[in-house]
Coordinates of C-alpha atoms and ligand atoms in Angstrom, one line a residue:
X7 CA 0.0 0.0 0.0
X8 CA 1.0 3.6 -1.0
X9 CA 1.4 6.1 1.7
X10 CA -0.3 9.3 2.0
X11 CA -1.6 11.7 5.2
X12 CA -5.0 10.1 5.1
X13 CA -4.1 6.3 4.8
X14 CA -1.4 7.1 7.7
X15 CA -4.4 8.6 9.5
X16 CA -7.1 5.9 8.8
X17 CA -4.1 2.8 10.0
X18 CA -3.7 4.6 13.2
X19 CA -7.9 4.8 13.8
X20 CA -7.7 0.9 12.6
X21 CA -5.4 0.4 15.8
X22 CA -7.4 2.8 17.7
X23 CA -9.0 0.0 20.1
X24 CA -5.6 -2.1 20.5
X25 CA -3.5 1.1 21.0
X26 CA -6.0 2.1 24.3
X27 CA -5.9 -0.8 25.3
X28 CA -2.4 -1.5 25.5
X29 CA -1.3 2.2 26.7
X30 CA -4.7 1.6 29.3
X31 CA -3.2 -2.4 30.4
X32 CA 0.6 -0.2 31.2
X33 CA -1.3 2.6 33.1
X34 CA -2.5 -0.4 35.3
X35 CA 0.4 -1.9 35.8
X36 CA 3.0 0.9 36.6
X37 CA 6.8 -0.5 36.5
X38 CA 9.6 1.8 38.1
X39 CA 12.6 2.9 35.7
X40 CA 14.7 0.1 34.4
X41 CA 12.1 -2.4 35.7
X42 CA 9.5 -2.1 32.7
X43 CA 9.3 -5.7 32.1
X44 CA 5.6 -6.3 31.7
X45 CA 5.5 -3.3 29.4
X46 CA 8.5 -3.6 27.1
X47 CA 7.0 -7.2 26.6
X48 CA 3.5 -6.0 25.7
X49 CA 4.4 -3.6 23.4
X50 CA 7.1 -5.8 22.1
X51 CA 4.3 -8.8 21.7
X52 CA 2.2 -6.4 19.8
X53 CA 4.4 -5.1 17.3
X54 CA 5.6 -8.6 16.5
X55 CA 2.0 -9.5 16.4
X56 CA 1.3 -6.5 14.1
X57 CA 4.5 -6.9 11.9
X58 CA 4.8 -10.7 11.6
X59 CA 8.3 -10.5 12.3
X60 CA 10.6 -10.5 15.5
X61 CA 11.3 -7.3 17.6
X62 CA 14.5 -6.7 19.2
X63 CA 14.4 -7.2 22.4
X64 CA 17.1 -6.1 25.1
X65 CA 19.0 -3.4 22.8
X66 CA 22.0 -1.5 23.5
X67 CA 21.9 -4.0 26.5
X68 CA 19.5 -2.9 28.3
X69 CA 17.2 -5.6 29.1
X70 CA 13.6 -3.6 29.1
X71 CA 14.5 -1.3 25.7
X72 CA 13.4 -2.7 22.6
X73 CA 13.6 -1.8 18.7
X74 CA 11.7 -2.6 15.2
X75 CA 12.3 -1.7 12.1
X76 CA 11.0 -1.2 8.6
X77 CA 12.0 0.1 5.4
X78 CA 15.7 0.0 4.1
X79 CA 18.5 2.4 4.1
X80 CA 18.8 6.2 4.7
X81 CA 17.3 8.5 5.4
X82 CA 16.1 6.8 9.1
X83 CA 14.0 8.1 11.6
X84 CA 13.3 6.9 14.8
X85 CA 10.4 7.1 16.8
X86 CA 10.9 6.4 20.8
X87 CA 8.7 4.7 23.4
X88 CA 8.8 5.6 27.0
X89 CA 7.1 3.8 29.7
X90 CA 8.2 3.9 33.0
X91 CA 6.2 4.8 36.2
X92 CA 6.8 7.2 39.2
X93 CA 6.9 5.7 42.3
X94 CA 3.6 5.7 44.7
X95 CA 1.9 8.3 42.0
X96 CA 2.2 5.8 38.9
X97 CA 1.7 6.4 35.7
X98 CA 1.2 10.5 36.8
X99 CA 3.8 11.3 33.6
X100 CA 1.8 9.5 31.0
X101 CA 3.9 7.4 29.5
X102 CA 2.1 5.1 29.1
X103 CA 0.4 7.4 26.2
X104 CA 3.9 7.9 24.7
X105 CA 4.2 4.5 24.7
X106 CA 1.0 3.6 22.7
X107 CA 1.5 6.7 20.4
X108 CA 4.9 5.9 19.1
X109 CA 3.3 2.3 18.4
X110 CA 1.0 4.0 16.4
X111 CA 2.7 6.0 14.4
X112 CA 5.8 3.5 13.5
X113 CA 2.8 0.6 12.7
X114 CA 1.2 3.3 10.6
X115 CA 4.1 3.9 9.1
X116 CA 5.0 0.1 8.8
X117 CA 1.9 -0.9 6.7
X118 CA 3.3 1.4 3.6
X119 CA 6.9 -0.3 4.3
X120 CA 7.4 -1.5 0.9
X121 CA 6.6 2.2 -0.8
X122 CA 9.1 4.2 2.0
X123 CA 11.8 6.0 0.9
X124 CA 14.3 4.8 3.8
X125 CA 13.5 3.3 6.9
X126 CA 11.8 3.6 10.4
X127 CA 12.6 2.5 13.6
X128 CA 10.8 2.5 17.1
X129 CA 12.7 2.3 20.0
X130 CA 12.0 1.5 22.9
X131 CA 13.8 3.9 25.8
X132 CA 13.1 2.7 29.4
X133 CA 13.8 4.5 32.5
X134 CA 13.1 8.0 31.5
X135 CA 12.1 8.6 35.3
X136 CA 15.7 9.2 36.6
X137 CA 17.6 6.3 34.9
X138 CA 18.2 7.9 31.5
X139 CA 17.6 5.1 29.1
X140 CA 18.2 6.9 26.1
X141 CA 22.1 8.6 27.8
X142 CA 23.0 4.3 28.1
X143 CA 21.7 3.6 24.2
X144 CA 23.0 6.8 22.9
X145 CA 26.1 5.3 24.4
X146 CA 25.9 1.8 23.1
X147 CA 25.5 3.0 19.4
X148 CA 21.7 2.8 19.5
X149 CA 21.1 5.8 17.9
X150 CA 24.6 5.8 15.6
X151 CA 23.1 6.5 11.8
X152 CA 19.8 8.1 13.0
X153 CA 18.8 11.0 10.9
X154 CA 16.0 12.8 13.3
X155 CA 14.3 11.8 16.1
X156 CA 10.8 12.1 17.8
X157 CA 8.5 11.5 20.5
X158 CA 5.4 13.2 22.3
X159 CA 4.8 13.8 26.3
X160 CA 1.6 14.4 27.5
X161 CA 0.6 18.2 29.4
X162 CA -1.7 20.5 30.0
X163 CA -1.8 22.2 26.8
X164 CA -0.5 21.6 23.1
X165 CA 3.1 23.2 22.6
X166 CA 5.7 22.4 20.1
X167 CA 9.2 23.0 21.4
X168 CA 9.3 23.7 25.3
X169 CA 12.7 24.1 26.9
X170 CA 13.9 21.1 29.4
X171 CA 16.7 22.1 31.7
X172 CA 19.7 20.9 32.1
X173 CA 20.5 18.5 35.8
X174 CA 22.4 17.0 37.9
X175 CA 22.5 16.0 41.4
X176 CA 25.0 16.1 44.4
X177 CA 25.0 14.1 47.5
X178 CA 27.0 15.6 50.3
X179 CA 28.5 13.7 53.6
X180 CA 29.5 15.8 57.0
X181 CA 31.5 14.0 59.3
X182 CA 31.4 15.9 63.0
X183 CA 32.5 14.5 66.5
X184 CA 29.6 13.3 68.8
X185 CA 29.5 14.2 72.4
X186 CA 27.0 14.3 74.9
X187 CA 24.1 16.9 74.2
X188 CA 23.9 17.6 77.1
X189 CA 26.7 16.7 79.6
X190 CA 29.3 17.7 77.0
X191 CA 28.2 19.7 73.6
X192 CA 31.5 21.7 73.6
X193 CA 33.4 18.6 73.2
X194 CA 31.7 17.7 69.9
X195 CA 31.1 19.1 66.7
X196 CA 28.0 19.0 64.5
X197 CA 27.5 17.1 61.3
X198 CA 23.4 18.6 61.3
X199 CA 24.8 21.7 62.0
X200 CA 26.8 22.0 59.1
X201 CA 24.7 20.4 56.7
X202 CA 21.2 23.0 57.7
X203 CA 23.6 25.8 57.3
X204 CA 24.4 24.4 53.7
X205 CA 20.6 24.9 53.0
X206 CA 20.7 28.3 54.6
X207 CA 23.5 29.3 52.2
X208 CA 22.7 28.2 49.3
X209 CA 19.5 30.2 49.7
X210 CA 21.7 33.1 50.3
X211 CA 23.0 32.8 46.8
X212 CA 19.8 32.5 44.7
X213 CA 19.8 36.0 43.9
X214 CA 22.4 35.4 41.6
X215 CA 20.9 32.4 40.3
X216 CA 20.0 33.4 36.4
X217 CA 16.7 33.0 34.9
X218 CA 15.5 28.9 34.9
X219 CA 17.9 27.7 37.1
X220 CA 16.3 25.3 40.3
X221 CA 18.4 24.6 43.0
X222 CA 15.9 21.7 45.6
X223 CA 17.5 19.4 48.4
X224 CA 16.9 16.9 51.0
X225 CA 18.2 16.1 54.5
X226 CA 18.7 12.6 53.8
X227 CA 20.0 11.6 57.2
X228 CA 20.1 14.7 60.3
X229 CA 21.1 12.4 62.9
X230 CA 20.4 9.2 65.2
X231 CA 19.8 10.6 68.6
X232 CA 18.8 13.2 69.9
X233 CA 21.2 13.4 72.9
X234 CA 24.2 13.0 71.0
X235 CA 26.2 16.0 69.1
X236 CA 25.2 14.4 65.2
X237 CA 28.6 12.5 64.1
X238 CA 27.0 12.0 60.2
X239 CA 24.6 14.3 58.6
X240 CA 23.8 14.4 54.8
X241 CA 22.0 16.0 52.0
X242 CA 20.8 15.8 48.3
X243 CA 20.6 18.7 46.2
X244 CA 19.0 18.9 42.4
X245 CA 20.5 21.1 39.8
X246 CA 18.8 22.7 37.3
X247 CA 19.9 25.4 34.8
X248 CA 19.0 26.2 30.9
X249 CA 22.0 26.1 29.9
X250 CA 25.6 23.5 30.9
X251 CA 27.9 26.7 31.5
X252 CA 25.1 28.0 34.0
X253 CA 24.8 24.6 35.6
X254 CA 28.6 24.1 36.0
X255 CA 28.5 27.8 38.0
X256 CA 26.0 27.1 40.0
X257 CA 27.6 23.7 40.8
X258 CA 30.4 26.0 42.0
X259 CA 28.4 27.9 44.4
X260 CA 26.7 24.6 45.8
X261 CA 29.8 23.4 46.9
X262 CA 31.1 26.5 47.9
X263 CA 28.2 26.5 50.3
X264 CA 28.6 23.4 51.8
X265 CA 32.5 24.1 52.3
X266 CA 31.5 27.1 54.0
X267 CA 29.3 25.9 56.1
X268 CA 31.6 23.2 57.4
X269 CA 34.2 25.1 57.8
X270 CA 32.0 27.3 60.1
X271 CA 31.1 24.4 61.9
X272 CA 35.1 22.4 61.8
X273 CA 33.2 19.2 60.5
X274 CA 34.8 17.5 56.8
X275 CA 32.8 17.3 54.0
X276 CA 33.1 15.4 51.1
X277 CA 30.6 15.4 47.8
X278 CA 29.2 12.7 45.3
X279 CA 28.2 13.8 42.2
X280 CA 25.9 12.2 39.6
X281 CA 25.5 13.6 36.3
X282 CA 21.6 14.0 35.1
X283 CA 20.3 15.2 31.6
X284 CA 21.0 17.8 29.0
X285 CA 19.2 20.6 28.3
X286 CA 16.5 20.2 25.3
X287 CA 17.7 21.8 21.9
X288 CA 13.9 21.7 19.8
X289 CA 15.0 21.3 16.6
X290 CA 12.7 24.2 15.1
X291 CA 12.2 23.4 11.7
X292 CA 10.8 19.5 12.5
X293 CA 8.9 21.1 15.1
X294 CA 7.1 23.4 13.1
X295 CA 6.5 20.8 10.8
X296 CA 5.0 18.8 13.7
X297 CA 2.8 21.6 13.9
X298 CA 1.5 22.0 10.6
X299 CA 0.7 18.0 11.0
X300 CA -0.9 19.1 14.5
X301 CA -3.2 21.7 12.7
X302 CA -4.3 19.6 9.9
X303 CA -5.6 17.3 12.4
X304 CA -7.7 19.9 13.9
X305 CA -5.5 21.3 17.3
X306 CA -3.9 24.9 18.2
X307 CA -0.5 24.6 19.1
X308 CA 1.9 27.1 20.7
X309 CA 5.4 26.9 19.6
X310 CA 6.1 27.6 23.5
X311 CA 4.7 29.0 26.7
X312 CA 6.9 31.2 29.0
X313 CA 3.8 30.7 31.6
X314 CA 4.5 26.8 32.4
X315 CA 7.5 25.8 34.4
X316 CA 10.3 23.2 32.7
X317 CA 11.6 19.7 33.8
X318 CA 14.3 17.7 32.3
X319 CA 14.4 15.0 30.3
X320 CA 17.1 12.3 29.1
X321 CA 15.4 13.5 25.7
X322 CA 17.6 16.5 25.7
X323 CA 20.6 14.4 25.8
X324 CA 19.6 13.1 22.5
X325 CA 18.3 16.6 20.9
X326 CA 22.2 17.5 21.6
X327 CA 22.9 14.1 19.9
X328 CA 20.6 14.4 16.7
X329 CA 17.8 16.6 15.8
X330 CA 15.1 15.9 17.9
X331 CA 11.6 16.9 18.7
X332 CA 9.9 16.4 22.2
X333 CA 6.3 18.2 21.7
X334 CA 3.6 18.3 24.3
X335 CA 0.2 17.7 23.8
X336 CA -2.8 18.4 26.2
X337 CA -4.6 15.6 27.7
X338 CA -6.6 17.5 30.0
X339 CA -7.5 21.7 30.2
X340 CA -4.8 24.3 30.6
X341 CA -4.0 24.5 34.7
X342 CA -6.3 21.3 35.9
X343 CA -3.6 19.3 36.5
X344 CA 0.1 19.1 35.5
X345 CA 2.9 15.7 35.1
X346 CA 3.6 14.3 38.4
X347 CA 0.6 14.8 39.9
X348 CA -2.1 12.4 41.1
X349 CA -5.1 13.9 38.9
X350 CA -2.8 13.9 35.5
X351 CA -2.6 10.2 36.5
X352 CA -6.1 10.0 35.9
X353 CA -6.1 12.1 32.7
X354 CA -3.6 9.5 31.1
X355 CA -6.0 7.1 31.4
X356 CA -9.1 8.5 30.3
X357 CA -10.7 8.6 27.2
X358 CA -9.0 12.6 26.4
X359 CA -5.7 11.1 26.8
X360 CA -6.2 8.2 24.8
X361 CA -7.8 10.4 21.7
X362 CA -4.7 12.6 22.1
X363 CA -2.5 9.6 21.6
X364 CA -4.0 8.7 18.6
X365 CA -3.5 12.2 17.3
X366 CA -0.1 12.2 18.2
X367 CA 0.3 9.0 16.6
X368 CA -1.0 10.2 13.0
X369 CA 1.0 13.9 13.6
X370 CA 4.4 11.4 14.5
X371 CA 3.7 9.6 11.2
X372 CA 3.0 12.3 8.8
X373 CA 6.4 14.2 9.9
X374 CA 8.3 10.7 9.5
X375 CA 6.9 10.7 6.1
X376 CA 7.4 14.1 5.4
X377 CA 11.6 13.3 6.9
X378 CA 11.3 10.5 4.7
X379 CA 9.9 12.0 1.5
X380 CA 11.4 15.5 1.3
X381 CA 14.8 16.2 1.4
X382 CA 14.5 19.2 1.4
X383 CA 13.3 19.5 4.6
X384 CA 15.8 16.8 6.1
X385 CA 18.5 19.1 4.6
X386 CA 16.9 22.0 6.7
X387 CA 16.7 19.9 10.0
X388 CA 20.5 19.0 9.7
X389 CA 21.6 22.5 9.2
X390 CA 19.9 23.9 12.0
X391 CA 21.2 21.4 14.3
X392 CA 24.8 21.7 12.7
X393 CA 24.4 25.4 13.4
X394 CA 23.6 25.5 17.3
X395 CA 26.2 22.9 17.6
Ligands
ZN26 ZN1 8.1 12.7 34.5
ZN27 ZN1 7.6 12.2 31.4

């Protein structure tokens, strides 16, 4: 069968009652990142099912991400699959819809195979939810050859390119000198002490935090008794900026914190850090195409919003990779509820989220198509990523 907009559009209604249910059967069974067993095998089971033909399961050696292919040669797109849980809140980032839209799209795409001009892939990126899946296959070749890349994430409203910032986090140790509270607090020094005065300080600095940047901790452990001076006290901060050269200065001044603080208190400190994701660079010109896809199918979106708040996302990692689209689409109205919260849990379950899934589906397939068919545009994408490298 020959492609065009409208057969894409009419395979994806075809799949309409598998695709809910499949994205409906993950929302009930929520799987933590890296631990998406049930659900890499579902979706895996379907596309074989679909296809006729095997899935690859386990790629880039990671046993819950997945990939399928059709088509030959270049150009190649890739389509991506998330579908990891939160923990206690479940599936409260949708991705379970993310999951079931990329199907969509890449067996939409896959029932014109023969008539492509170059391939398609869908992969399947686990642990999104803090475990950055995609960082480990971008490292194990995954993504080597890819010429663009795509996914959606359900939110509150429609909006093409949205910024994600830049993270990382950093764990930091005190080690004080107990003593009796009470009988003897001048012999001991104090691990807490040291590490709420890190809090303190670091709060004294965000006025010269730029624009974006989110600085949020946690006293992981503040002591064992009360009557005894606190030997070991700890934290975790989260790093957020727009941009890698504003993260690494306000990495500086995190540190610089805690150092001052213990060395107001005479207790050692030492740090662990742990790299997170980069910061999301939209490639414009496939998001605007996107667009054009999302208004023939009857929705309004924004390029961007300056009034909604941004997370970070292992996707940025890979827009810094290849050019790369992560558009949001509204499964509920503007300010009821956003990702990560109990109600938006709901909404990816109901019957709003699962129509918005199938229109990200056909909006995923007609850009692929368009990548595919016009060079042109393909030339355009690669020269405005090559540009902001
Ligand atoms: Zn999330
Ligand atoms: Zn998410």
């Amino acid at each position: 069968m020959a492609l065009d907009r409208k057969a894409l559009d009419l395979c994806v209604d075809e799949l309409s009652q598998e695709l809910s249910a499949l994205s409906r059967q993950i929302h009930a069974h929520p799987e933590l990142c890296f631990e998406e067993h049930q659900a890499s095998t579902w979706l895996g089971d379907c596309l074989e099912r679909e296809l006729g033909g095997p899935v690859e399961r386990g790629v880039g050696g990671l046993a819950t991400a997945f990939r399928a292919r059709v088509g030959t040669g270049s150009p190649r797109v890739a389509i991506l699959a998330e579908y990891d849980a939160l923990p206690d809140i479940g599936h409260a980032c949708g991705h379970n819809l993310i999951a079931g839209g990329a199907v969509g799209a890449f067996l939409a795409l896959a029932r014109g195979a023969a008539s492509l001009p170059g391939s398609v892939e869908i992969i399947g990126t686990p642990a999104e939810e803090g475990g950055g899946g995609k960082i480990k296959l971008i490292e194990a070749g995954v993504f080597q050859g890819v010429d663009a890349a795509m996914m959606f994430h359900p939110f509150d409203r429609d909006i093409l390119a949205h910024p994600a910032l830049c993270s990382m986090r950093i764990a930091i140790a005190y080690e004080g000198v107990p003593a009796h509270a009470a009988a003897a607090p001048f012999a001991g020094k104090s691990a807490l002490t040291a590490c709420l005065e890190t809090f303190r300080l670091i709060d004294s600095q965000r006025v010269h935090f730029r624009d974006g940047v989110r600085v949020h901790g946690i006293v992981t452990n503040g002591g064992q008794a009360v009557n005894v001076i606190v030997e070991h006290a700890a934290s975790e901060f989260t790093l957020r900026a727009q941009t890698s050269a504003e993260l690494e200065r306000v990495r500086e001044i995190v540190l610089r914190c805690a150092r001052g603080a213990a060395l107001a208190c005479d207790v050692s400190v030492s740090f662990e850090e742990k790299r997170g994701y980069r910061e999301m660079r939209n490639n414009l010109t496939m998001a605007r195409r996107f667009g054009a896809a999302l208004e023939a199918l009857g929705r309004n979106p924004r390029e961007t919003d300056a009034r909604v708040g941004a997370g970070s996302t292992d996707m940025g990692d890979l827009s810094l990779y290849l050019p790369s689209i992560h558009p949001y689409l509204a499964i509920c109205d503007e300010g009821e509820s956003l990702c990560h919260e109990h109600r938006f849990a709901d909404c990816a379950a109901s019957e709003r989220g699962m129509s918005t899934m199938l229109v990200a589906a056909k909006a995923m397939a007609r850009t692929t198509l368009d990548l595919l068919e016009d060079p042109k545009l393909l030339g355009d994408v690669r020269r405005e990523f090559e540009a902001a490298r």
